[in-house]
Coordinates of N, CA and C in Angstrom, one line a residue:
V1 N 44.4 -17.5 -29.9 CA 43.9 -16.2 -29.3 C 43.3 -15.3 -30.5
D2 N 43.9 -15.3 -31.6 CA 43.4 -14.5 -32.7 C 42.0 -15.0 -33.2
K3 N 41.9 -16.3 -33.2 CA 40.6 -16.9 -33.6 C 39.5 -16.5 -32.6
A4 N 39.8 -16.5 -31.4 CA 38.8 -16.1 -30.4 C 38.5 -14.6 -30.5
K5 N 39.5 -13.8 -30.7 CA 39.2 -12.3 -30.9 C 38.4 -12.1 -32.1
R6 N 38.6 -12.8 -33.2 CA 37.8 -12.6 -34.4 C 36.4 -13.0 -34.2
K7 N 36.2 -14.1 -33.4 CA 34.9 -14.6 -33.2 C 34.1 -13.6 -32.3
L8 N 34.8 -13.1 -31.3 CA 34.1 -12.0 -30.4 C 33.8 -10.8 -31.2
A9 N 34.7 -10.4 -32.1 CA 34.5 -9.2 -32.9 C 33.3 -9.4 -33.8
R10 N 33.2 -10.6 -34.4 CA 32.1 -10.9 -35.3 C 30.8 -10.9 -34.6
R11 N 30.7 -11.4 -33.3 CA 29.5 -11.4 -32.6 C 29.1 -10.0 -32.2
W12 N 30.0 -9.1 -31.8 CA 29.7 -7.7 -31.5 C 29.2 -7.0 -32.8
R13 N 29.9 -7.3 -33.9 CA 29.5 -6.6 -35.2 C 28.1 -7.1 -35.6
E14 N 27.8 -8.3 -35.4 CA 26.4 -8.8 -35.7 C 25.4 -8.2 -34.8
L15 N 25.7 -8.0 -33.5 CA 24.8 -7.3 -32.6 C 24.6 -5.9 -33.1
G16 N 25.7 -5.2 -33.5 CA 25.6 -3.9 -34.0 C 24.7 -3.8 -35.2
Q17 N 24.8 -4.8 -36.1 CA 24.0 -4.8 -37.3 C 22.5 -5.0 -36.9
E18 N 22.2 -5.8 -36.0 CA 20.9 -6.0 -35.5 C 20.3 -4.8 -35.0
L19 N 21.1 -4.1 -34.1 CA 20.6 -2.9 -33.5 C 20.4 -1.8 -34.5
H20 N 21.4 -1.7 -35.4 CA 21.3 -0.7 -36.5 C 20.0 -0.9 -37.3
A21 N 19.7 -2.2 -37.7 CA 18.5 -2.5 -38.4 C 17.2 -2.1 -37.7
E22 N 17.3 -2.1 -36.3 CA 16.1 -1.8 -35.5 C 16.1 -0.3 -35.2
D23 N 17.0 0.5 -35.8 CA 17.2 1.9 -35.6 C 17.6 2.3 -34.2
Q24 N 18.3 1.4 -33.5 CA 18.8 1.6 -32.2 C 20.3 2.0 -32.4
L25 N 20.5 3.2 -32.9 CA 21.8 3.6 -33.4 C 22.9 3.7 -32.3
E26 N 22.5 4.3 -31.2 CA 23.5 4.4 -30.1 C 24.0 3.1 -29.6
G27 N 23.1 2.1 -29.5 CA 23.5 0.8 -29.1 C 24.4 0.1 -30.2
A28 N 24.0 0.4 -31.5 CA 24.8 -0.2 -32.6 C 26.2 0.4 -32.6
I29 N 26.3 1.7 -32.3 CA 27.6 2.3 -32.3 C 28.5 1.7 -31.2
D30 N 27.9 1.5 -30.0 CA 28.6 0.9 -28.9 C 29.0 -0.5 -29.3
A31 N 28.2 -1.3 -29.9 CA 28.5 -2.7 -30.3 C 29.6 -2.7 -31.3
Y32 N 29.6 -1.8 -32.3 CA 30.6 -1.7 -33.3 C 32.0 -1.4 -32.6
A33 N 31.9 -0.4 -31.7 CA 33.2 0.0 -31.0 C 33.7 -1.2 -30.2
R34 N 32.9 -2.0 -29.6 CA 33.3 -3.2 -28.9 C 34.0 -4.2 -29.8
A35 N 33.4 -4.4 -31.0 CA 34.0 -5.2 -32.0 C 35.4 -4.8 -32.4
L36 N 35.5 -3.5 -32.5 CA 36.8 -2.9 -32.9 C 37.9 -3.0 -31.8
D37 N 37.4 -3.2 -30.6 CA 38.3 -3.5 -29.5 C 39.1 -4.8 -29.7
Y38 N 38.4 -5.7 -30.4 CA 39.0 -7.1 -30.6 C 39.8 -7.1 -31.9
V39 N 39.2 -6.5 -33.0 CA 39.9 -6.5 -34.3 C 39.8 -5.1 -34.8
P40 N 40.7 -4.2 -34.5 CA 40.7 -2.8 -34.8 C 40.7 -2.5 -36.3
D41 N 41.2 -3.4 -37.1 CA 41.3 -3.1 -38.6 C 40.3 -3.8 -39.4
D42 N 39.2 -4.2 -38.8 CA 38.1 -4.9 -39.6 C 37.3 -3.9 -40.4
A43 N 37.5 -4.0 -41.7 CA 36.9 -3.0 -42.6 C 35.4 -2.9 -42.5
A44 N 34.8 -4.1 -42.4 CA 33.3 -4.1 -42.4 C 32.8 -3.4 -41.1
T45 N 33.5 -3.6 -40.0 CA 33.0 -3.0 -38.8 C 33.3 -1.5 -38.8
V46 N 34.4 -1.1 -39.3 CA 34.8 0.4 -39.4 C 33.7 1.0 -40.3
S47 N 33.4 0.4 -41.4 CA 32.4 1.0 -42.3 C 31.0 1.1 -41.7
A48 N 30.6 0.0 -41.0 CA 29.3 0.0 -40.3 C 29.2 1.1 -39.2
L49 N 30.3 1.2 -38.5 CA 30.4 2.3 -37.5 C 30.3 3.7 -38.1
G50 N 31.0 3.9 -39.2 CA 30.9 5.2 -39.9 C 29.5 5.5 -40.3
Q51 N 28.8 4.5 -40.9 CA 27.5 4.7 -41.4 C 26.5 5.1 -40.2
A52 N 26.7 4.4 -39.1 CA 25.8 4.7 -38.0 C 26.0 6.1 -37.4
V53 N 27.3 6.5 -37.3 CA 27.6 7.8 -36.8 C 27.1 8.9 -37.8
L54 N 27.2 8.6 -39.1 CA 26.7 9.6 -40.1 C 25.2 9.8 -39.9
V55 N 24.5 8.7 -39.7 CA 23.0 8.8 -39.5 C 22.7 9.6 -38.3
V56 N 23.4 9.3 -37.2 CA 23.1 10.1 -35.9 C 23.4 11.5 -36.1
N57 N 24.5 11.8 -36.8 CA 24.9 13.2 -37.0 C 23.9 13.9 -37.9
H58 N 23.5 13.2 -38.9 CA 22.5 13.8 -39.9 C 21.2 14.1 -39.1
R59 N 20.7 13.2 -38.4 CA 19.5 13.4 -37.6 C 19.6 14.5 -36.6
S60 N 20.8 14.6 -36.0 CA 21.0 15.7 -35.1 C 20.9 17.0 -35.8
G61 N 21.5 17.1 -37.0 CA 21.4 18.3 -37.7 C 20.0 18.7 -38.2
L62 N 19.2 17.6 -38.5 CA 17.8 17.9 -38.9 C 17.0 18.4 -37.7
S63 N 17.3 17.8 -36.6 CA 16.6 18.3 -35.4 C 16.9 19.7 -35.1
R64 N 18.1 20.1 -35.2 CA 18.5 21.5 -35.0 C 17.8 22.4 -36.0
D65 N 17.8 22.0 -37.3 CA 17.1 22.8 -38.3 C 15.6 22.9 -38.0
Y66 N 15.0 21.8 -37.6 CA 13.5 21.9 -37.3 C 13.3 22.9 -36.2
Y67 N 14.1 22.8 -35.2 CA 14.0 23.7 -34.0 C 14.1 25.2 -34.5
N68 N 15.2 25.4 -35.2 CA 15.5 26.8 -35.6 C 14.4 27.3 -36.5
D69 N 13.8 26.5 -37.4 CA 12.7 26.9 -38.3 C 11.5 27.2 -37.5
G70 N 11.3 26.4 -36.5 CA 10.1 26.6 -35.6 C 10.2 27.9 -34.8
M71 N 11.4 28.2 -34.4 CA 11.6 29.4 -33.6 C 11.4 30.7 -34.5
R72 N 11.7 30.5 -35.8 CA 11.6 31.7 -36.7 C 10.1 31.9 -37.1
A73 N 9.3 30.9 -37.0 CA 7.9 30.9 -37.4 C 7.0 31.8 -36.6

């Protein structure tokens, strides 16, 4: 059972990495979360998920800044 869970987790993590590389961050986050459903303590997946979330949050902040700057102009 553990071997099967690790294999499923690896496949989900790999899908997340592919999506992340294609800048499909929401899909990557979902895939990483699915991987963690199978192996919650996988350091590589936790790290990848954190990186994807940071990029999404950063871009969200940039969008807000651009909007606010535009409203002040």
